[in-house]
Amino acid sequence: MNSDVLRQILPDFEVCDFADIEPHLLPCKQAARLPEGARSVLVAVFPYLLPEKYYIGRNVARFAVVPDYHKVVIARLEKACALLRLAYPGHAFVSFADNSPVPEKTTAVLCGLGTIGRNALFIHPRWGSWVFLGAVVSTVDSTQLVHSQGAREEIQCVMHCKRCMQACPANAIAGGKVDKGKCLSFRSQSRDADREALARQSGVLWGCDICQEVCPTNAGVPAEPLPEFVAGASPVFSHAAEERVWAWRFGKKVDN
């Protein structure tokens, strides 16, 4: 199978052995969906940074301006799985996004797609940390599965710069880890969040971009979002929204 065909669906991707990530699998109900005899993991990167005009008047983090990324990522992964099933008949391909036993950031680094910053976010060499990740676990051996083509640009977090740590108003970043109990993004997404109070610290009602905005690896990255992220983008938080990433907190159905 030509990797260029797959890249029309998955903007960037790579493959690694399932055995390499198996010791790091996360406890998750979705683990029951892992195919028996899994041999490989394909990790895909989906850029979501929009041109600045889409963020005018925003009161949510950039990842929440776009339509619910879970649905977009899974739809893309399922299209890829359909092609892979045709190319590798008799093999299983199962897609995961966010709610997954696959440690997406760890696996993406293992695949050579990027690195993890001091702020615990995955950083891609082209799109910085403005990306979502998804994975496909398959029964095809990783050496036989189609790989993305081309040499990889290495990227490293300049850990000694400490800009994300210094800029965080909640002092949530230390030692390359993020304290979820302090992190404004995590706290704003909790069920009992006082979003108005948190917004006074971060400037938004859902999520927080401060550590990404000051990160040197995000300087000058191109805005190359998926078309699905451009369509329906909205910078304003609303409890009534059903196609937004926060809908599940307010009783709306979210497919994941």
PDB file of C-alpha atoms in Angstrom:
ATOM      1  CA  MET A   1       0.000   0.000   0.000  1.00  0.00           C
ATOM      2  CA  ASN A   2       1.368   3.439  -0.960  1.00  0.00           C
ATOM      3  CA  SER A   3       1.919   5.616   2.106  1.00  0.00           C
ATOM      4  CA  ASP A   4       0.940   8.719   0.094  1.00  0.00           C
ATOM      5  CA  VAL A   5      -2.610   7.349  -0.103  1.00  0.00           C
ATOM      6  CA  LEU A   6      -2.755   6.999   3.669  1.00  0.00           C
ATOM      7  CA  ARG A   7      -1.244  10.452   4.178  1.00  0.00           C
ATOM      8  CA  GLN A   8      -4.277  11.965   2.457  1.00  0.00           C
ATOM      9  CA  ILE A   9      -6.225  10.809   5.522  1.00  0.00           C
ATOM     10  CA  LEU A  10      -3.536  10.905   8.216  1.00  0.00           C
ATOM     11  CA  PRO A  11      -1.409  14.077   7.874  1.00  0.00           C
ATOM     12  CA  ASP A  12       1.548  12.402   9.569  1.00  0.00           C
ATOM     13  CA  PHE A  13       1.960   8.939  11.042  1.00  0.00           C
ATOM     14  CA  GLU A  14       4.436   6.242  11.983  1.00  0.00           C
ATOM     15  CA  VAL A  15       4.423   2.657  13.234  1.00  0.00           C
ATOM     16  CA  CYS A  16       6.077   0.790  16.096  1.00  0.00           C
ATOM     17  CA  ASP A  17       5.913  -2.679  17.644  1.00  0.00           C
ATOM     18  CA  PHE A  18       2.969  -3.325  19.941  1.00  0.00           C
ATOM     19  CA  ALA A  19       5.346  -5.252  22.213  1.00  0.00           C
ATOM     20  CA  ASP A  20       7.285  -2.040  22.858  1.00  0.00           C
ATOM     21  CA  ILE A  21       4.265  -0.196  24.230  1.00  0.00           C
ATOM     22  CA  GLU A  22       2.499  -3.160  25.823  1.00  0.00           C
ATOM     23  CA  PRO A  23       4.242  -2.642  29.213  1.00  0.00           C
ATOM     24  CA  HIS A  24       2.962   0.958  29.174  1.00  0.00           C
ATOM     25  CA  LEU A  25      -0.691   0.271  28.334  1.00  0.00           C
ATOM     26  CA  LEU A  26      -3.123   2.342  30.378  1.00  0.00           C
ATOM     27  CA  PRO A  27      -5.927   0.874  32.503  1.00  0.00           C
ATOM     28  CA  CYS A  28      -9.005   1.612  30.441  1.00  0.00           C
ATOM     29  CA  LYS A  29     -12.310  -0.058  29.562  1.00  0.00           C
ATOM     30  CA  GLN A  30     -11.371   0.396  25.922  1.00  0.00           C
ATOM     31  CA  ALA A  31      -8.575  -2.135  26.431  1.00  0.00           C
ATOM     32  CA  ALA A  32     -11.185  -4.836  25.771  1.00  0.00           C
ATOM     33  CA  ARG A  33     -11.191  -3.685  22.155  1.00  0.00           C
ATOM     34  CA  LEU A  34      -7.505  -4.454  21.609  1.00  0.00           C
ATOM     35  CA  PRO A  35      -7.264  -7.141  18.892  1.00  0.00           C
ATOM     36  CA  GLU A  36      -6.023 -10.558  19.926  1.00  0.00           C
ATOM     37  CA  GLY A  37      -2.516 -11.081  18.640  1.00  0.00           C
ATOM     38  CA  ALA A  38      -1.764  -7.357  18.285  1.00  0.00           C
ATOM     39  CA  ARG A  39       1.591  -6.801  16.587  1.00  0.00           C
ATOM     40  CA  SER A  40       1.839  -3.099  15.763  1.00  0.00           C
ATOM     41  CA  VAL A  41       0.625   0.388  16.610  1.00  0.00           C
ATOM     42  CA  LEU A  42       0.191   3.176  14.079  1.00  0.00           C
ATOM     43  CA  VAL A  43       0.173   6.643  15.639  1.00  0.00           C
ATOM     44  CA  ALA A  44      -1.229   9.571  13.664  1.00  0.00           C
ATOM     45  CA  VAL A  45      -0.837  13.328  14.188  1.00  0.00           C
ATOM     46  CA  PHE A  46      -3.661  15.785  13.448  1.00  0.00           C
ATOM     47  CA  PRO A  47      -2.855  19.539  13.416  1.00  0.00           C
ATOM     48  CA  TYR A  48      -5.557  21.870  14.698  1.00  0.00           C
ATOM     49  CA  LEU A  49      -4.019  25.357  14.859  1.00  0.00           C
ATOM     50  CA  LEU A  50      -6.266  27.816  12.996  1.00  0.00           C
ATOM     51  CA  PRO A  51      -5.366  31.223  11.513  1.00  0.00           C
ATOM     52  CA  GLU A  52      -5.538  33.901  14.214  1.00  0.00           C
ATOM     53  CA  LYS A  53      -8.767  35.407  12.845  1.00  0.00           C
ATOM     54  CA  TYR A  54     -10.637  32.358  14.169  1.00  0.00           C
ATOM     55  CA  TYR A  55      -9.554  33.161  17.728  1.00  0.00           C
ATOM     56  CA  ILE A  56     -10.906  36.710  17.897  1.00  0.00           C
ATOM     57  CA  GLY A  57     -13.064  37.026  21.011  1.00  0.00           C
ATOM     58  CA  ARG A  58     -12.353  33.476  22.113  1.00  0.00           C
ATOM     59  CA  ASN A  59     -13.051  32.421  25.698  1.00  0.00           C
ATOM     60  CA  VAL A  60     -11.904  28.799  25.294  1.00  0.00           C
ATOM     61  CA  ALA A  61      -8.521  27.219  24.644  1.00  0.00           C
ATOM     62  CA  ARG A  62      -7.532  26.706  21.025  1.00  0.00           C
ATOM     63  CA  PHE A  63      -8.193  22.963  21.130  1.00  0.00           C
ATOM     64  CA  ALA A  64     -11.807  23.717  22.072  1.00  0.00           C
ATOM     65  CA  VAL A  65     -12.402  26.270  19.304  1.00  0.00           C
ATOM     66  CA  VAL A  66     -12.560  23.468  16.734  1.00  0.00           C
ATOM     67  CA  PRO A  67     -15.416  20.929  16.588  1.00  0.00           C
ATOM     68  CA  ASP A  68     -15.103  17.931  18.925  1.00  0.00           C
ATOM     69  CA  TYR A  69     -11.769  16.442  17.936  1.00  0.00           C
ATOM     70  CA  HIS A  70     -12.709  12.948  19.159  1.00  0.00           C
ATOM     71  CA  LYS A  71     -15.255  12.573  16.366  1.00  0.00           C
ATOM     72  CA  VAL A  72     -12.950  14.067  13.736  1.00  0.00           C
ATOM     73  CA  VAL A  73      -9.942  11.936  14.686  1.00  0.00           C
ATOM     74  CA  ILE A  74     -11.924   8.690  14.952  1.00  0.00           C
ATOM     75  CA  ALA A  75     -13.606   9.347  11.582  1.00  0.00           C
ATOM     76  CA  ARG A  76     -10.200   9.816   9.976  1.00  0.00           C
ATOM     77  CA  LEU A  77      -8.752   6.741  11.658  1.00  0.00           C
ATOM     78  CA  GLU A  78     -11.709   4.620  10.577  1.00  0.00           C
ATOM     79  CA  LYS A  79     -11.203   5.703   6.960  1.00  0.00           C
ATOM     80  CA  ALA A  80      -7.566   4.664   7.290  1.00  0.00           C
ATOM     81  CA  CYS A  81      -8.594   1.333   8.820  1.00  0.00           C
ATOM     82  CA  ALA A  82     -10.902   0.657   5.892  1.00  0.00           C
ATOM     83  CA  LEU A  83      -8.001   1.105   3.459  1.00  0.00           C
ATOM     84  CA  LEU A  84      -5.665  -0.974   5.607  1.00  0.00           C
ATOM     85  CA  ARG A  85      -8.162  -3.846   5.797  1.00  0.00           C
ATOM     86  CA  LEU A  86      -8.235  -3.927   2.007  1.00  0.00           C
ATOM     87  CA  ALA A  87      -4.452  -3.871   1.805  1.00  0.00           C
ATOM     88  CA  TYR A  88      -3.968  -6.485   4.544  1.00  0.00           C
ATOM     89  CA  PRO A  89      -6.924  -8.877   4.318  1.00  0.00           C
ATOM     90  CA  GLY A  90      -7.502 -11.139   7.276  1.00  0.00           C
ATOM     91  CA  HIS A  91      -5.935  -8.715   9.761  1.00  0.00           C
ATOM     92  CA  ALA A  92      -7.604  -6.646  12.473  1.00  0.00           C
ATOM     93  CA  PHE A  93      -7.320  -2.852  12.765  1.00  0.00           C
ATOM     94  CA  VAL A  94      -8.817  -1.044  15.772  1.00  0.00           C
ATOM     95  CA  SER A  95      -8.791   2.745  16.189  1.00  0.00           C
ATOM     96  CA  PHE A  96      -8.448   4.706  19.431  1.00  0.00           C
ATOM     97  CA  ALA A  97      -8.491   8.409  20.313  1.00  0.00           C
ATOM     98  CA  ASP A  98      -8.002   9.928  23.771  1.00  0.00           C
ATOM     99  CA  ASN A  99     -10.117   7.333  25.618  1.00  0.00           C
ATOM    100  CA  SER A 100      -7.546   4.664  24.899  1.00  0.00           C
ATOM    101  CA  PRO A 101      -5.296   2.052  26.491  1.00  0.00           C
ATOM    102  CA  VAL A 102      -2.537   3.251  24.170  1.00  0.00           C
ATOM    103  CA  PRO A 103      -0.310   5.927  25.784  1.00  0.00           C
ATOM    104  CA  GLU A 104      -0.494   8.185  22.757  1.00  0.00           C
ATOM    105  CA  LYS A 105       2.283  10.636  23.595  1.00  0.00           C
ATOM    106  CA  THR A 106       4.724   7.928  24.675  1.00  0.00           C
ATOM    107  CA  THR A 107       3.958   5.890  21.565  1.00  0.00           C
ATOM    108  CA  ALA A 108       4.310   8.911  19.273  1.00  0.00           C
ATOM    109  CA  VAL A 109       7.773   9.582  20.691  1.00  0.00           C
ATOM    110  CA  LEU A 110       8.705   5.920  20.356  1.00  0.00           C
ATOM    111  CA  CYS A 111       7.649   6.093  16.705  1.00  0.00           C
ATOM    112  CA  GLY A 112       9.916   9.086  16.130  1.00  0.00           C
ATOM    113  CA  LEU A 113       7.118  11.586  15.509  1.00  0.00           C
ATOM    114  CA  GLY A 114       8.305  14.160  18.043  1.00  0.00           C
ATOM    115  CA  THR A 115       9.093  14.717  21.698  1.00  0.00           C
ATOM    116  CA  ILE A 116       7.397  15.544  25.002  1.00  0.00           C
ATOM    117  CA  GLY A 117       7.988  18.962  26.524  1.00  0.00           C
ATOM    118  CA  ARG A 118       8.471  20.115  30.085  1.00  0.00           C
ATOM    119  CA  ASN A 119       4.748  20.941  30.077  1.00  0.00           C
ATOM    120  CA  ALA A 120       4.023  17.234  29.383  1.00  0.00           C
ATOM    121  CA  LEU A 121       2.608  18.004  25.925  1.00  0.00           C
ATOM    122  CA  PHE A 122       3.627  16.218  22.736  1.00  0.00           C
ATOM    123  CA  ILE A 123       5.570  18.440  20.332  1.00  0.00           C
ATOM    124  CA  HIS A 124       5.660  17.762  16.591  1.00  0.00           C
ATOM    125  CA  PRO A 125       8.562  19.225  14.542  1.00  0.00           C
ATOM    126  CA  ARG A 126       6.209  20.967  12.086  1.00  0.00           C
ATOM    127  CA  TRP A 127       3.054  21.747  14.042  1.00  0.00           C
ATOM    128  CA  GLY A 128       4.436  22.144  17.547  1.00  0.00           C
ATOM    129  CA  SER A 129       2.101  21.119  20.356  1.00  0.00           C
ATOM    130  CA  TRP A 130      -1.028  22.257  18.475  1.00  0.00           C
ATOM    131  CA  VAL A 131      -1.896  18.676  17.543  1.00  0.00           C
ATOM    132  CA  PHE A 132      -4.182  15.803  18.478  1.00  0.00           C
ATOM    133  CA  LEU A 133      -3.054  12.182  18.439  1.00  0.00           C
ATOM    134  CA  GLY A 134      -4.822   8.960  17.549  1.00  0.00           C
ATOM    135  CA  ALA A 135      -3.770   5.338  17.199  1.00  0.00           C
ATOM    136  CA  VAL A 136      -4.575   2.171  15.281  1.00  0.00           C
ATOM    137  CA  VAL A 137      -3.619  -1.170  16.810  1.00  0.00           C
ATOM    138  CA  SER A 138      -3.302  -4.001  14.305  1.00  0.00           C
ATOM    139  CA  THR A 139      -2.326  -7.641  13.955  1.00  0.00           C
ATOM    140  CA  VAL A 140       0.065  -6.855  11.092  1.00  0.00           C
ATOM    141  CA  ASP A 141       3.765  -7.013  11.947  1.00  0.00           C
ATOM    142  CA  SER A 142       5.208  -3.498  12.187  1.00  0.00           C
ATOM    143  CA  THR A 143       7.879  -4.310   9.596  1.00  0.00           C
ATOM    144  CA  GLN A 144       5.177  -5.181   7.074  1.00  0.00           C
ATOM    145  CA  LEU A 145       2.796  -2.322   7.807  1.00  0.00           C
ATOM    146  CA  VAL A 146       3.004   0.795   5.644  1.00  0.00           C
ATOM    147  CA  HIS A 147       5.195   3.513   7.126  1.00  0.00           C
ATOM    148  CA  SER A 148       5.247   7.227   6.458  1.00  0.00           C
ATOM    149  CA  GLN A 149       7.984   8.178   4.023  1.00  0.00           C
ATOM    150  CA  GLY A 150      10.830  10.668   4.332  1.00  0.00           C
ATOM    151  CA  ALA A 151      13.535  11.531   6.818  1.00  0.00           C
ATOM    152  CA  ARG A 152      12.434  12.694  10.256  1.00  0.00           C
ATOM    153  CA  GLU A 153      13.386  16.098  11.601  1.00  0.00           C
ATOM    154  CA  GLU A 154      14.530  15.708  15.179  1.00  0.00           C
ATOM    155  CA  ILE A 155      13.107  18.084  17.735  1.00  0.00           C
ATOM    156  CA  GLN A 156      13.837  18.571  21.399  1.00  0.00           C
ATOM    157  CA  CYS A 157      12.208  20.567  24.139  1.00  0.00           C
ATOM    158  CA  VAL A 158      14.673  23.195  25.350  1.00  0.00           C
ATOM    159  CA  MET A 159      14.140  22.005  28.893  1.00  0.00           C
ATOM    160  CA  HIS A 160      16.420  24.600  30.418  1.00  0.00           C
ATOM    161  CA  CYS A 161      14.377  27.516  29.027  1.00  0.00           C
ATOM    162  CA  LYS A 162      11.655  26.908  31.652  1.00  0.00           C
ATOM    163  CA  ARG A 163       9.322  29.405  29.942  1.00  0.00           C
ATOM    164  CA  CYS A 164       6.238  27.223  30.379  1.00  0.00           C
ATOM    165  CA  MET A 165       7.053  26.644  34.029  1.00  0.00           C
ATOM    166  CA  GLN A 166       7.636  30.341  34.684  1.00  0.00           C
ATOM    167  CA  ALA A 167       4.533  31.465  32.788  1.00  0.00           C
ATOM    168  CA  CYS A 168       2.093  29.041  34.425  1.00  0.00           C
ATOM    169  CA  PRO A 169      -0.042  31.153  36.810  1.00  0.00           C
ATOM    170  CA  ALA A 170      -0.899  28.075  38.877  1.00  0.00           C
ATOM    171  CA  ASN A 171       2.717  26.848  39.280  1.00  0.00           C
ATOM    172  CA  ALA A 172       1.552  23.478  37.990  1.00  0.00           C
ATOM    173  CA  ILE A 173       4.705  22.555  36.036  1.00  0.00           C
ATOM    174  CA  ALA A 174       7.765  21.132  37.755  1.00  0.00           C
ATOM    175  CA  GLY A 175      10.346  18.493  36.929  1.00  0.00           C
ATOM    176  CA  GLY A 176       8.884  17.773  33.501  1.00  0.00           C
ATOM    177  CA  LYS A 177       5.522  16.906  35.057  1.00  0.00           C
ATOM    178  CA  VAL A 178       2.202  18.685  35.396  1.00  0.00           C
ATOM    179  CA  ASP A 179       0.263  18.677  38.660  1.00  0.00           C
ATOM    180  CA  LYS A 180      -3.302  18.086  37.459  1.00  0.00           C
ATOM    181  CA  GLY A 181      -4.632  19.342  40.766  1.00  0.00           C
ATOM    182  CA  LYS A 182      -3.141  22.760  39.989  1.00  0.00           C
ATOM    183  CA  CYS A 183      -3.303  22.844  36.181  1.00  0.00           C
ATOM    184  CA  LEU A 184      -5.904  25.382  35.008  1.00  0.00           C
ATOM    185  CA  SER A 185      -6.728  23.318  31.931  1.00  0.00           C
ATOM    186  CA  PHE A 186      -7.503  20.178  33.923  1.00  0.00           C
ATOM    187  CA  ARG A 187      -9.359  22.109  36.596  1.00  0.00           C
ATOM    188  CA  SER A 188     -11.505  24.009  34.097  1.00  0.00           C
ATOM    189  CA  GLN A 189     -12.637  20.704  32.581  1.00  0.00           C
ATOM    190  CA  SER A 190     -13.682  19.163  35.878  1.00  0.00           C
ATOM    191  CA  ARG A 191     -17.352  18.621  36.604  1.00  0.00           C
ATOM    192  CA  ASP A 192     -17.465  21.023  39.543  1.00  0.00           C
ATOM    193  CA  ALA A 193     -15.199  23.727  38.086  1.00  0.00           C
ATOM    194  CA  ASP A 194     -15.666  27.380  38.983  1.00  0.00           C
ATOM    195  CA  ARG A 195     -14.893  28.461  35.417  1.00  0.00           C
ATOM    196  CA  GLU A 196     -15.415  32.144  36.046  1.00  0.00           C
ATOM    197  CA  ALA A 197     -12.764  32.133  38.770  1.00  0.00           C
ATOM    198  CA  LEU A 198     -10.375  30.049  36.675  1.00  0.00           C
ATOM    199  CA  ALA A 199     -10.930  32.337  33.689  1.00  0.00           C
ATOM    200  CA  ARG A 200      -9.558  35.228  35.691  1.00  0.00           C
ATOM    201  CA  GLN A 201      -6.242  33.331  35.818  1.00  0.00           C
ATOM    202  CA  SER A 202      -6.097  31.899  32.301  1.00  0.00           C
ATOM    203  CA  GLY A 203      -8.384  34.218  30.337  1.00  0.00           C
ATOM    204  CA  VAL A 204     -10.580  31.358  29.108  1.00  0.00           C
ATOM    205  CA  LEU A 205     -13.507  29.290  30.419  1.00  0.00           C
ATOM    206  CA  TRP A 206     -12.385  25.888  29.113  1.00  0.00           C
ATOM    207  CA  GLY A 207      -8.769  24.799  28.929  1.00  0.00           C
ATOM    208  CA  CYS A 208      -5.620  26.897  29.032  1.00  0.00           C
ATOM    209  CA  ASP A 209      -3.001  27.735  26.373  1.00  0.00           C
ATOM    210  CA  ILE A 210      -0.490  29.702  28.413  1.00  0.00           C
ATOM    211  CA  CYS A 211       2.274  27.073  28.487  1.00  0.00           C
ATOM    212  CA  GLN A 212       1.897  26.517  24.737  1.00  0.00           C
ATOM    213  CA  GLU A 213       1.818  30.199  23.859  1.00  0.00           C
ATOM    214  CA  VAL A 214       5.210  30.824  25.478  1.00  0.00           C
ATOM    215  CA  CYS A 215       6.861  27.624  24.186  1.00  0.00           C
ATOM    216  CA  PRO A 216       9.728  28.360  21.722  1.00  0.00           C
ATOM    217  CA  THR A 217       8.910  25.238  19.694  1.00  0.00           C
ATOM    218  CA  ASN A 218       5.517  26.759  18.845  1.00  0.00           C
ATOM    219  CA  ALA A 219       6.999  29.972  17.485  1.00  0.00           C
ATOM    220  CA  GLY A 220       6.130  30.395  13.823  1.00  0.00           C
ATOM    221  CA  VAL A 221       4.474  27.001  13.334  1.00  0.00           C
ATOM    222  CA  PRO A 222       2.124  27.009  10.307  1.00  0.00           C
ATOM    223  CA  ALA A 223      -1.643  27.017  10.664  1.00  0.00           C
ATOM    224  CA  GLU A 224      -2.506  23.889   8.662  1.00  0.00           C
ATOM    225  CA  PRO A 225      -5.637  22.516  10.359  1.00  0.00           C
ATOM    226  CA  LEU A 226      -7.757  19.700   9.013  1.00  0.00           C
ATOM    227  CA  PRO A 227     -10.693  21.050   6.941  1.00  0.00           C
ATOM    228  CA  GLU A 228     -13.055  19.509   9.509  1.00  0.00           C
ATOM    229  CA  PHE A 229     -11.537  21.734  12.176  1.00  0.00           C
ATOM    230  CA  VAL A 230     -12.071  24.886  10.126  1.00  0.00           C
ATOM    231  CA  ALA A 231     -15.711  24.053   9.417  1.00  0.00           C
ATOM    232  CA  GLY A 232     -17.790  24.785  12.469  1.00  0.00           C
ATOM    233  CA  ALA A 233     -15.011  26.457  14.459  1.00  0.00           C
ATOM    234  CA  SER A 234     -16.372  28.684  17.218  1.00  0.00           C
ATOM    235  CA  PRO A 235     -14.390  30.689  19.788  1.00  0.00           C
ATOM    236  CA  VAL A 236     -17.202  30.991  22.339  1.00  0.00           C
ATOM    237  CA  PHE A 237     -18.144  28.671  25.201  1.00  0.00           C
ATOM    238  CA  SER A 238     -21.804  27.655  25.351  1.00  0.00           C
ATOM    239  CA  HIS A 239     -23.538  25.069  27.517  1.00  0.00           C
ATOM    240  CA  ALA A 240     -25.964  24.387  24.658  1.00  0.00           C
ATOM    241  CA  ALA A 241     -23.263  23.307  22.192  1.00  0.00           C
ATOM    242  CA  GLU A 242     -23.514  19.632  21.215  1.00  0.00           C
ATOM    243  CA  GLU A 243     -20.579  19.323  18.815  1.00  0.00           C
ATOM    244  CA  ARG A 244     -17.984  20.729  21.175  1.00  0.00           C
ATOM    245  CA  VAL A 245     -15.372  18.911  23.212  1.00  0.00           C
ATOM    246  CA  TRP A 246     -17.025  19.962  26.488  1.00  0.00           C
ATOM    247  CA  ALA A 247     -20.519  18.683  25.593  1.00  0.00           C
ATOM    248  CA  TRP A 248     -20.174  15.499  27.673  1.00  0.00           C
ATOM    249  CA  ARG A 249     -19.859  17.594  30.826  1.00  0.00           C
ATOM    250  CA  PHE A 250     -23.376  18.888  30.279  1.00  0.00           C
ATOM    251  CA  GLY A 251     -25.198  15.685  29.425  1.00  0.00           C
ATOM    252  CA  LYS A 252     -24.764  15.864  25.644  1.00  0.00           C
ATOM    253  CA  LYS A 253     -24.004  12.667  23.743  1.00  0.00           C
ATOM    254  CA  VAL A 254     -20.369  12.422  22.681  1.00  0.00           C
ATOM    255  CA  ASP A 255     -19.190   9.543  20.506  1.00  0.00           C
ATOM    256  CA  ASN A 256     -15.764   8.321  21.529  1.00  0.00           C
TER     257      ASN A 256
END
